[in-house]
Structures are given as structure tokens and as C-alpha cells.
PDB file of C-alpha atoms in Angstrom:
ATOM      1  CA  MET A   1     -58.332 -75.508 -51.728  1.00  0.00           C
ATOM      2  CA  ASP A   2     -60.762 -72.551 -51.467  1.00  0.00           C
ATOM      3  CA  ILE A   3     -64.163 -71.626 -52.867  1.00  0.00           C
ATOM      4  CA  THR A   4     -62.622 -70.353 -56.122  1.00  0.00           C
ATOM      5  CA  TRP A   5     -60.846 -73.681 -56.655  1.00  0.00           C
ATOM      6  CA  ILE A   6     -64.043 -75.620 -55.896  1.00  0.00           C
ATOM      7  CA  LEU A   7     -66.031 -73.403 -58.299  1.00  0.00           C
ATOM      8  CA  THR A   8     -63.405 -73.928 -61.019  1.00  0.00           C
ATOM      9  CA  ILE A   9     -63.594 -77.728 -60.727  1.00  0.00           C
ATOM     10  CA  PHE A  10     -67.396 -77.536 -60.588  1.00  0.00           C
ATOM     11  CA  LEU A  11     -67.642 -75.489 -63.795  1.00  0.00           C
ATOM     12  CA  ILE A  12     -65.186 -77.763 -65.622  1.00  0.00           C
ATOM     13  CA  GLY A  13     -67.226 -80.793 -64.592  1.00  0.00           C
ATOM     14  CA  PHE A  14     -70.533 -79.107 -65.446  1.00  0.00           C
ATOM     15  CA  LEU A  15     -69.459 -78.224 -68.992  1.00  0.00           C
ATOM     16  CA  GLY A  16     -68.023 -81.680 -69.649  1.00  0.00           C
ATOM     17  CA  SER A  17     -71.073 -83.469 -68.264  1.00  0.00           C
ATOM     18  CA  PHE A  18     -73.534 -81.266 -70.168  1.00  0.00           C
ATOM     19  CA  VAL A  19     -71.758 -82.001 -73.446  1.00  0.00           C
ATOM     20  CA  SER A  20     -71.571 -85.665 -72.391  1.00  0.00           C
ATOM     21  CA  GLY A  21     -75.337 -85.986 -72.201  1.00  0.00           C
ATOM     22  CA  MET A  22     -75.939 -83.934 -75.334  1.00  0.00           C
ATOM     23  CA  LEU A  23     -73.488 -85.740 -77.625  1.00  0.00           C
ATOM     24  CA  GLY A  24     -73.373 -89.270 -76.214  1.00  0.00           C
ATOM     25  CA  ILE A  25     -69.814 -89.098 -74.921  1.00  0.00           C
ATOM     26  CA  GLY A  26     -68.468 -89.475 -71.407  1.00  0.00           C
ATOM     27  CA  GLY A  27     -67.100 -85.932 -71.299  1.00  0.00           C
ATOM     28  CA  ALA A  28     -63.429 -86.912 -71.079  1.00  0.00           C
ATOM     29  CA  ILE A  29     -62.600 -85.336 -74.450  1.00  0.00           C
ATOM     30  CA  ILE A  30     -63.388 -81.957 -72.866  1.00  0.00           C
ATOM     31  CA  ASN A  31     -62.626 -82.471 -69.198  1.00  0.00           C
ATOM     32  CA  TYR A  32     -59.186 -84.045 -69.662  1.00  0.00           C
ATOM     33  CA  PRO A  33     -57.506 -80.955 -71.199  1.00  0.00           C
ATOM     34  CA  MET A  34     -59.563 -78.561 -69.036  1.00  0.00           C
ATOM     35  CA  LEU A  35     -58.499 -80.253 -65.784  1.00  0.00           C
ATOM     36  CA  LEU A  36     -54.932 -80.453 -67.024  1.00  0.00           C
ATOM     37  CA  TYR A  37     -54.570 -76.811 -68.093  1.00  0.00           C
ATOM     38  CA  ILE A  38     -57.161 -74.541 -66.418  1.00  0.00           C
ATOM     39  CA  PRO A  39     -56.273 -74.945 -62.688  1.00  0.00           C
ATOM     40  CA  PRO A  40     -52.574 -73.988 -63.142  1.00  0.00           C
ATOM     41  CA  LEU A  41     -53.611 -71.221 -65.561  1.00  0.00           C
ATOM     42  CA  LEU A  42     -55.665 -69.707 -62.700  1.00  0.00           C
ATOM     43  CA  GLY A  43     -52.819 -70.078 -60.208  1.00  0.00           C
ATOM     44  CA  PHE A  44     -53.905 -73.338 -58.571  1.00  0.00           C
ATOM     45  CA  MET A  45     -51.720 -76.404 -58.175  1.00  0.00           C
ATOM     46  CA  ALA A  46     -51.719 -78.510 -61.344  1.00  0.00           C
ATOM     47  CA  PHE A  47     -53.056 -82.059 -61.420  1.00  0.00           C
ATOM     48  CA  SER A  48     -50.734 -84.699 -62.835  1.00  0.00           C
ATOM     49  CA  ALA A  49     -51.847 -86.661 -65.904  1.00  0.00           C
ATOM     50  CA  HIS A  50     -52.408 -89.704 -63.661  1.00  0.00           C
ATOM     51  CA  GLU A  51     -54.600 -87.669 -61.272  1.00  0.00           C
ATOM     52  CA  VAL A  52     -56.589 -86.145 -64.138  1.00  0.00           C
ATOM     53  CA  SER A  53     -57.224 -89.550 -65.688  1.00  0.00           C
ATOM     54  CA  GLY A  54     -58.367 -90.892 -62.304  1.00  0.00           C
ATOM     55  CA  ILE A  55     -60.772 -88.004 -61.680  1.00  0.00           C
ATOM     56  CA  ILE A  56     -62.123 -88.284 -65.231  1.00  0.00           C
ATOM     57  CA  ALA A  57     -62.730 -92.022 -64.790  1.00  0.00           C
ATOM     58  CA  ILE A  58     -65.075 -91.262 -61.871  1.00  0.00           C
ATOM     59  CA  GLN A  59     -66.801 -88.394 -63.691  1.00  0.00           C
ATOM     60  CA  VAL A  60     -67.435 -90.435 -66.839  1.00  0.00           C
ATOM     61  CA  PHE A  61     -69.107 -93.207 -64.832  1.00  0.00           C
ATOM     62  CA  PHE A  62     -71.697 -90.883 -63.308  1.00  0.00           C
ATOM     63  CA  ALA A  63     -72.174 -88.626 -66.359  1.00  0.00           C
ATOM     64  CA  SER A  64     -72.866 -91.564 -68.668  1.00  0.00           C
ATOM     65  CA  ILE A  65     -75.366 -93.272 -66.376  1.00  0.00           C
ATOM     66  CA  ALA A  66     -77.180 -89.966 -65.806  1.00  0.00           C
ATOM     67  CA  GLY A  67     -77.405 -89.426 -69.577  1.00  0.00           C
ATOM     68  CA  VAL A  68     -78.631 -92.971 -70.253  1.00  0.00           C
ATOM     69  CA  TRP A  69     -81.407 -92.455 -67.698  1.00  0.00           C
ATOM     70  CA  VAL A  70     -82.872 -89.665 -69.847  1.00  0.00           C
ATOM     71  CA  TYR A  71     -82.667 -91.706 -73.083  1.00  0.00           C
ATOM     72  CA  ARG A  72     -83.966 -94.973 -71.571  1.00  0.00           C
ATOM     73  CA  LYS A  73     -87.579 -94.543 -72.800  1.00  0.00           C
ATOM     74  CA  GLY A  74     -86.885 -92.944 -76.176  1.00  0.00           C
ATOM     75  CA  GLY A  75     -86.480 -96.171 -78.134  1.00  0.00           C
ATOM     76  CA  TYR A  76     -82.940 -95.226 -79.183  1.00  0.00           C
ATOM     77  CA  LEU A  77     -80.994 -97.780 -77.116  1.00  0.00           C
ATOM     78  CA  ASN A  78     -79.750-100.647 -79.324  1.00  0.00           C
ATOM     79  CA  LYS A  79     -79.575-103.531 -76.853  1.00  0.00           C
ATOM     80  CA  SER A  80     -77.675-105.850 -79.208  1.00  0.00           C
ATOM     81  CA  LEU A  81     -74.982-103.225 -79.797  1.00  0.00           C
ATOM     82  CA  ILE A  82     -74.747-102.561 -76.059  1.00  0.00           C
ATOM     83  CA  ILE A  83     -74.237-106.269 -75.293  1.00  0.00           C
ATOM     84  CA  TYR A  84     -71.590-106.916 -77.967  1.00  0.00           C
ATOM     85  CA  MET A  85     -69.590-103.708 -77.600  1.00  0.00           C
ATOM     86  CA  GLY A  86     -70.208-103.299 -73.868  1.00  0.00           C
ATOM     87  CA  GLY A  87     -68.603-106.582 -72.845  1.00  0.00           C
ATOM     88  CA  ALA A  88     -65.607-106.043 -75.125  1.00  0.00           C
ATOM     89  CA  ILE A  89     -64.978-102.458 -74.064  1.00  0.00           C
ATOM     90  CA  LEU A  90     -65.302-103.334 -70.360  1.00  0.00           C
ATOM     91  CA  THR A  91     -62.456-105.847 -70.701  1.00  0.00           C
ATOM     92  CA  GLY A  92     -60.287-103.411 -72.651  1.00  0.00           C
ATOM     93  CA  SER A  93     -60.893-100.467 -70.316  1.00  0.00           C
ATOM     94  CA  PHE A  94     -59.876-102.464 -67.237  1.00  0.00           C
ATOM     95  CA  VAL A  95     -56.660-103.618 -68.921  1.00  0.00           C
ATOM     96  CA  GLY A  96     -55.886-100.063 -70.063  1.00  0.00           C
ATOM     97  CA  SER A  97     -56.661 -98.359 -66.761  1.00  0.00           C
ATOM     98  CA  PHE A  98     -54.739-100.901 -64.673  1.00  0.00           C
ATOM     99  CA  GLY A  99     -51.748-100.774 -67.005  1.00  0.00           C
ATOM    100  CA  SER A 100     -51.704 -96.965 -67.132  1.00  0.00           C
ATOM    101  CA  LYS A 101     -49.818 -96.782 -63.841  1.00  0.00           C
ATOM    102  CA  PHE A 102     -46.767 -98.064 -65.708  1.00  0.00           C
ATOM    103  CA  LEU A 103     -46.888 -95.184 -68.218  1.00  0.00           C
ATOM    104  CA  SER A 104     -45.181 -91.823 -67.800  1.00  0.00           C
ATOM    105  CA  GLU A 105     -47.072 -88.497 -67.700  1.00  0.00           C
ATOM    106  CA  SER A 106     -46.116 -87.761 -71.309  1.00  0.00           C
ATOM    107  CA  GLY A 107     -47.103 -91.312 -72.283  1.00  0.00           C
ATOM    108  CA  ILE A 108     -50.669 -90.810 -71.042  1.00  0.00           C
ATOM    109  CA  ASN A 109     -50.897 -87.447 -72.836  1.00  0.00           C
ATOM    110  CA  ILE A 110     -49.661 -89.008 -76.068  1.00  0.00           C
ATOM    111  CA  VAL A 111     -52.287 -91.772 -75.851  1.00  0.00           C
ATOM    112  CA  TYR A 112     -54.955 -89.104 -75.337  1.00  0.00           C
ATOM    113  CA  GLY A 113     -53.593 -87.109 -78.282  1.00  0.00           C
ATOM    114  CA  VAL A 114     -53.638 -90.134 -80.597  1.00  0.00           C
ATOM    115  CA  LEU A 115     -57.207 -91.043 -79.622  1.00  0.00           C
ATOM    116  CA  ALA A 116     -58.432 -87.458 -80.082  1.00  0.00           C
ATOM    117  CA  LEU A 117     -56.704 -87.168 -83.469  1.00  0.00           C
ATOM    118  CA  ILE A 118     -58.255 -90.421 -84.732  1.00  0.00           C
ATOM    119  CA  ALA A 119     -61.694 -89.330 -83.524  1.00  0.00           C
ATOM    120  CA  ALA A 120     -61.298 -85.889 -85.144  1.00  0.00           C
ATOM    121  CA  VAL A 121     -60.377 -87.389 -88.519  1.00  0.00           C
ATOM    122  CA  MET A 122     -63.293 -89.835 -88.390  1.00  0.00           C
ATOM    123  CA  MET A 123     -65.805 -87.095 -87.597  1.00  0.00           C
ATOM    124  CA  PHE A 124     -64.974 -85.345 -90.880  1.00  0.00           C
ATOM    125  CA  ILE A 125     -65.376 -88.472 -93.031  1.00  0.00           C
ATOM    126  CA  PRO A 126     -68.606 -88.237 -95.086  1.00  0.00           C
ATOM    127  CA  LYS A 127     -71.382 -90.366 -93.591  1.00  0.00           C
ATOM    128  CA  LYS A 128     -74.179 -92.275 -95.280  1.00  0.00           C
ATOM    129  CA  GLN A 129     -77.606 -90.691 -94.955  1.00  0.00           C
ATOM    130  CA  ILE A 130     -79.095 -93.311 -92.631  1.00  0.00           C
ATOM    131  CA  ASP A 131     -80.857 -91.182 -90.029  1.00  0.00           C
ATOM    132  CA  ASP A 132     -84.247 -91.825 -91.637  1.00  0.00           C
ATOM    133  CA  GLN A 133     -83.781 -95.597 -91.354  1.00  0.00           C
ATOM    134  CA  PRO A 134     -86.335 -97.261 -89.023  1.00  0.00           C
ATOM    135  CA  MET A 135     -84.701 -98.201 -85.722  1.00  0.00           C
ATOM    136  CA  GLN A 136     -85.806-101.835 -85.984  1.00  0.00           C
ATOM    137  CA  ASP A 137     -84.004-102.191 -89.344  1.00  0.00           C
ATOM    138  CA  VAL A 138     -80.581-101.159 -88.035  1.00  0.00           C
ATOM    139  CA  THR A 139     -77.901-103.876 -88.393  1.00  0.00           C
ATOM    140  CA  PHE A 140     -74.124-103.927 -87.823  1.00  0.00           C
ATOM    141  CA  ASN A 141     -71.032-106.142 -88.200  1.00  0.00           C
ATOM    142  CA  LYS A 142     -70.796-107.854 -84.796  1.00  0.00           C
ATOM    143  CA  THR A 143     -67.189-109.086 -85.143  1.00  0.00           C
ATOM    144  CA  LEU A 144     -65.948-105.656 -86.195  1.00  0.00           C
ATOM    145  CA  ALA A 145     -67.901-104.003 -83.386  1.00  0.00           C
ATOM    146  CA  ILE A 146     -66.283-106.274 -80.772  1.00  0.00           C
ATOM    147  CA  LEU A 147     -62.739-105.785 -82.096  1.00  0.00           C
ATOM    148  CA  LEU A 148     -63.085-102.009 -82.250  1.00  0.00           C
ATOM    149  CA  ALA A 149     -64.606-101.919 -78.760  1.00  0.00           C
ATOM    150  CA  VAL A 150     -61.624-103.771 -77.255  1.00  0.00           C
ATOM    151  CA  VAL A 151     -59.151-101.361 -78.867  1.00  0.00           C
ATOM    152  CA  VAL A 152     -61.162 -98.315 -77.789  1.00  0.00           C
ATOM    153  CA  GLY A 153     -61.455 -99.738 -74.267  1.00  0.00           C
ATOM    154  CA  ILE A 154     -57.696-100.149 -73.841  1.00  0.00           C
ATOM    155  CA  GLY A 155     -56.908 -96.643 -75.086  1.00  0.00           C
ATOM    156  CA  SER A 156     -59.694 -94.920 -73.211  1.00  0.00           C
ATOM    157  CA  GLY A 157     -58.925 -96.873 -70.032  1.00  0.00           C
ATOM    158  CA  ILE A 158     -55.407 -95.436 -70.045  1.00  0.00           C
ATOM    159  CA  VAL A 159     -56.661 -91.825 -70.031  1.00  0.00           C
ATOM    160  CA  GLY A 160     -59.645 -92.479 -67.739  1.00  0.00           C
ATOM    161  CA  ALA A 161     -62.213 -91.994 -70.499  1.00  0.00           C
ATOM    162  CA  GLY A 162     -65.219 -94.154 -71.263  1.00  0.00           C
ATOM    163  CA  GLY A 163     -64.353 -93.985 -74.958  1.00  0.00           C
ATOM    164  CA  GLY A 164     -67.527 -92.193 -76.029  1.00  0.00           C
ATOM    165  CA  PHE A 165     -65.654 -89.639 -78.116  1.00  0.00           C
ATOM    166  CA  LEU A 166     -64.288 -92.547 -80.189  1.00  0.00           C
ATOM    167  CA  LEU A 167     -67.385 -94.733 -80.031  1.00  0.00           C
ATOM    168  CA  VAL A 168     -69.575 -92.041 -81.586  1.00  0.00           C
ATOM    169  CA  PRO A 169     -67.553 -91.600 -84.820  1.00  0.00           C
ATOM    170  CA  ILE A 170     -66.968 -95.381 -85.030  1.00  0.00           C
ATOM    171  CA  MET A 171     -70.678 -96.099 -84.742  1.00  0.00           C
ATOM    172  CA  LEU A 172     -71.590 -93.344 -87.207  1.00  0.00           C
ATOM    173  CA  VAL A 173     -68.891 -93.921 -89.829  1.00  0.00           C
ATOM    174  CA  VAL A 174     -67.802 -97.576 -89.545  1.00  0.00           C
ATOM    175  CA  LEU A 175     -70.872 -99.396 -88.223  1.00  0.00           C
ATOM    176  CA  GLY A 176     -73.483 -97.176 -89.902  1.00  0.00           C
ATOM    177  CA  ILE A 177     -75.693 -96.475 -86.871  1.00  0.00           C
ATOM    178  CA  PRO A 178     -78.204 -93.555 -87.041  1.00  0.00           C
ATOM    179  CA  THR A 179     -77.169 -90.448 -85.090  1.00  0.00           C
ATOM    180  CA  ARG A 180     -79.724 -90.453 -82.269  1.00  0.00           C
ATOM    181  CA  MET A 181     -79.334 -94.198 -81.712  1.00  0.00           C
ATOM    182  CA  THR A 182     -75.557 -93.670 -81.693  1.00  0.00           C
ATOM    183  CA  ILE A 183     -75.789 -90.961 -79.014  1.00  0.00           C
ATOM    184  CA  ALA A 184     -78.071 -92.947 -76.692  1.00  0.00           C
ATOM    185  CA  THR A 185     -76.327 -96.308 -77.206  1.00  0.00           C
ATOM    186  CA  SER A 186     -72.857 -94.783 -76.931  1.00  0.00           C
ATOM    187  CA  LEU A 187     -73.749 -93.413 -73.490  1.00  0.00           C
ATOM    188  CA  ALA A 188     -74.790 -96.899 -72.349  1.00  0.00           C
ATOM    189  CA  ILE A 189     -71.588 -98.499 -73.693  1.00  0.00           C
ATOM    190  CA  THR A 190     -69.508 -95.665 -72.207  1.00  0.00           C
ATOM    191  CA  PHE A 191     -71.110 -96.384 -68.822  1.00  0.00           C
ATOM    192  CA  ILE A 192     -70.097-100.046 -69.062  1.00  0.00           C
ATOM    193  CA  SER A 193     -66.584 -99.062 -70.158  1.00  0.00           C
ATOM    194  CA  SER A 194     -66.270 -96.591 -67.300  1.00  0.00           C
ATOM    195  CA  ILE A 195     -66.798 -99.391 -64.759  1.00  0.00           C
ATOM    196  CA  GLY A 196     -63.549-101.068 -65.831  1.00  0.00           C
ATOM    197  CA  GLY A 197     -61.747 -97.738 -66.057  1.00  0.00           C
ATOM    198  CA  MET A 198     -62.907 -96.570 -62.642  1.00  0.00           C
ATOM    199  CA  VAL A 199     -62.051 -99.840 -60.894  1.00  0.00           C
ATOM    200  CA  GLY A 200     -58.588 -99.907 -62.469  1.00  0.00           C
ATOM    201  CA  LYS A 201     -57.849 -96.312 -61.423  1.00  0.00           C
ATOM    202  CA  LEU A 202     -59.094 -96.902 -57.866  1.00  0.00           C
ATOM    203  CA  MET A 203     -57.051-100.102 -57.508  1.00  0.00           C
ATOM    204  CA  THR A 204     -53.875 -98.317 -58.614  1.00  0.00           C
ATOM    205  CA  GLY A 205     -54.391 -95.226 -56.414  1.00  0.00           C
ATOM    206  CA  GLN A 206     -54.788 -92.710 -59.237  1.00  0.00           C
ATOM    207  CA  VAL A 207     -57.932 -90.960 -57.907  1.00  0.00           C
ATOM    208  CA  GLU A 208     -58.031 -87.643 -56.015  1.00  0.00           C
ATOM    209  CA  TYR A 209     -61.246 -88.089 -54.044  1.00  0.00           C
ATOM    210  CA  PHE A 210     -62.382 -84.521 -53.306  1.00  0.00           C
ATOM    211  CA  PRO A 211     -62.273 -83.196 -56.894  1.00  0.00           C
ATOM    212  CA  ALA A 212     -63.774 -86.517 -58.000  1.00  0.00           C
ATOM    213  CA  LEU A 213     -66.693 -85.904 -55.593  1.00  0.00           C
ATOM    214  CA  ILE A 214     -67.245 -82.463 -57.124  1.00  0.00           C
ATOM    215  CA  MET A 215     -67.281 -84.093 -60.563  1.00  0.00           C
ATOM    216  CA  ILE A 216     -69.878 -86.631 -59.404  1.00  0.00           C
ATOM    217  CA  ILE A 217     -72.210 -83.843 -58.273  1.00  0.00           C
ATOM    218  CA  THR A 218     -71.836 -81.907 -61.533  1.00  0.00           C
ATOM    219  CA  SER A 219     -72.379 -85.070 -63.580  1.00  0.00           C
ATOM    220  CA  LEU A 220     -75.689 -85.888 -61.922  1.00  0.00           C
ATOM    221  CA  ILE A 221     -76.898 -82.322 -62.520  1.00  0.00           C
ATOM    222  CA  ALA A 222     -75.534 -81.484 -65.961  1.00  0.00           C
ATOM    223  CA  ALA A 223     -75.623 -84.763 -67.937  1.00  0.00           C
ATOM    224  CA  PRO A 224     -79.449 -85.095 -67.860  1.00  0.00           C
ATOM    225  CA  LEU A 225     -79.750 -81.419 -68.889  1.00  0.00           C
ATOM    226  CA  GLY A 226     -77.422 -82.065 -71.817  1.00  0.00           C
ATOM    227  CA  ALA A 227     -79.333 -85.189 -72.855  1.00  0.00           C
ATOM    228  CA  ARG A 228     -82.607 -83.250 -72.941  1.00  0.00           C
ATOM    229  CA  ALA A 229     -80.942 -80.508 -75.011  1.00  0.00           C
ATOM    230  CA  GLY A 230     -79.552 -83.141 -77.401  1.00  0.00           C
ATOM    231  CA  LYS A 231     -83.047 -84.458 -78.101  1.00  0.00           C
ATOM    232  CA  LYS A 232     -84.079 -81.028 -79.389  1.00  0.00           C
ATOM    233  CA  LEU A 233     -81.095 -80.362 -81.686  1.00  0.00           C
ATOM    234  CA  ASN A 234     -81.000 -81.679 -85.254  1.00  0.00           C
ATOM    235  CA  THR A 235     -78.515 -84.449 -85.995  1.00  0.00           C
ATOM    236  CA  LYS A 236     -76.291 -82.344 -88.270  1.00  0.00           C
ATOM    237  CA  SER A 237     -75.804 -79.796 -85.493  1.00  0.00           C
ATOM    238  CA  LEU A 238     -74.915 -82.533 -83.002  1.00  0.00           C
ATOM    239  CA  GLN A 239     -72.305 -84.040 -85.335  1.00  0.00           C
ATOM    240  CA  GLY A 240     -70.835 -80.603 -86.104  1.00  0.00           C
ATOM    241  CA  ILE A 241     -70.500 -79.631 -82.447  1.00  0.00           C
ATOM    242  CA  LEU A 242     -68.764 -82.909 -81.601  1.00  0.00           C
ATOM    243  CA  ALA A 243     -66.399 -82.655 -84.589  1.00  0.00           C
ATOM    244  CA  ILE A 244     -65.290 -79.130 -83.623  1.00  0.00           C
ATOM    245  CA  LEU A 245     -64.765 -80.047 -79.958  1.00  0.00           C
ATOM    246  CA  ILE A 246     -62.692 -83.129 -80.773  1.00  0.00           C
ATOM    247  CA  LEU A 247     -60.578 -81.295 -83.368  1.00  0.00           C
ATOM    248  CA  ALA A 248     -59.882 -78.366 -81.025  1.00  0.00           C
ATOM    249  CA  THR A 249     -58.763 -80.585 -78.141  1.00  0.00           C
ATOM    250  CA  ALA A 250     -56.654 -82.761 -80.456  1.00  0.00           C
ATOM    251  CA  ILE A 251     -54.822 -79.691 -81.768  1.00  0.00           C
ATOM    252  CA  LYS A 252     -54.238 -78.325 -78.255  1.00  0.00           C
ATOM    253  CA  ILE A 253     -52.850 -81.541 -76.812  1.00  0.00           C
ATOM    254  CA  TRP A 254     -50.532 -82.150 -79.790  1.00  0.00           C
ATOM    255  CA  VAL A 255     -49.192 -78.584 -79.701  1.00  0.00           C
ATOM    256  CA  ASP A 256     -48.236 -79.166 -76.059  1.00  0.00           C
ATOM    257  CA  ILE A 257     -46.786 -82.632 -76.728  1.00  0.00           C
ATOM    258  CA  ILE A 258     -44.635 -81.362 -79.599  1.00  0.00           C
ATOM    259  CA  GLY A 259     -43.663 -78.273 -77.630  1.00  0.00           C
ATOM    260  CA  GLY A 260     -42.480 -80.442 -74.742  1.00  0.00           C
ATOM    261  CA  VAL A 261     -40.216 -82.600 -76.911  1.00  0.00           C
TER     262      VAL A 261
END
């Protein structure tokens, strides 16, 4: 544990949190593989999948709340969507995070790989042109939103994520929510989800506290910067960036899973 190690964890957390605020995700889609692979690649001791998921659970909590703070006055937060999906995903994330201690290292990686693959596929499905729709006219299927939120919560709770990288394509493709409302609202729902995930990881002793503290600091700095950057980018660019990131991480994790079989 030296300054180079601290700087490595800081930069990983900064990148993940910046993208978190910009794209409406918790940052786990980026930070999970980076924490898993970069430290040992640089000669540092590797984190286990359980430790990575625990650290990520803490990071997602602070990154999402910092991002929501920037979006709070923009009129993009859909309170109805937050209430319906937030309660469902909180329940699912606690169940997933608490139950993750019974999974093997490869089991957690496989869950992450499946989630990333599903999200990658969904991001490339053609979307309806709804971004010009007035915010007050936005509606959604409440039953479907609740069911999907529970499923996302369980899966994301296992890997320590808030589920934002799945919530965004679900809200865009399945529920038909405009892009900027999706980004802002997804951050709020991810924050709620991360509460269950963080509590479950802490209760089961899966959190390494010092790297988690570094992640907290980076989240509070980088997530608001990312959210401000996201407000300035056009919606097509935001969707494209997220699609490429999710696809790249899905490919990487599955190459390693298959290679380890």
C-alpha cells in the first residue's frame, strides 16, 4: 500500500464516477473490471471478486447521490418512476447483496458478465424518437417497471452495482423514457438501490474499507463533474458512449470467464 497504489485506486474511481454522473449509471460497469484487472496488472495484490463488489457498492452509493445533486433542479427527475422502481430495486439489491456471500468468485463474475451482455444488447436495439416529448407527458407501465426493477436489483446487488447500467437501457428501450430524464432518474433509482447493496455487503464483511474510502472521495469529486458534462452533450452521443463502454466490458469479462473454464 504505497502512493502509486493509492493513485491507481483514485484514478479508477475518478473515471468510473465521472462516467457515472455523465451517463446516469453508478459506475460499476466500468469500475468492476478495472478494480479486478488493473491492480494485479501493475504488480499490486489483486482484489477478490467479493472485495471488488463490496468496494463498488460503497462507490456507487456516493457517486449516484453526487450526480443526483447536480440534476435535482433540471426538471428531469421523474418522481413517479423513482417511487415505483426505487422501492422494488431496493428490495432486490438487498437480497442480491446479502446472498452474494454464498456465491463463488467465478459465480459473481458470471452474474456480472450476464448483466453486462444483456445491457449491451439492449443498447443497440433501435429506440423510438421520444426525446422531444414534453416531460409532463411521459408515461410508463408501472407493473413492468416494478418487475424489472426487482430483477435488476437482485443481479446488481450480487456484483455490488446500483444497476444503473441496466436501468438506462431498460428505461430507454422498454419503458420509453426520454434520454435526459432517463439519465437523471436512473441516478436517483441507482442511489436507492445502492443503499440495499451497501448494507448487504457491509453486513456480510465484503468491504475493504481503505480503498472504499478512496472511492468515496473520488465519487464526490468526479460524479458532479460528469453530470455537468452530460448536460452539455447531445443525447445520441450519450447513448453511443454508454453502448460502447458496456459492450467492451461485456466482451472482456466473458473472454476471461471462458478462458478460465
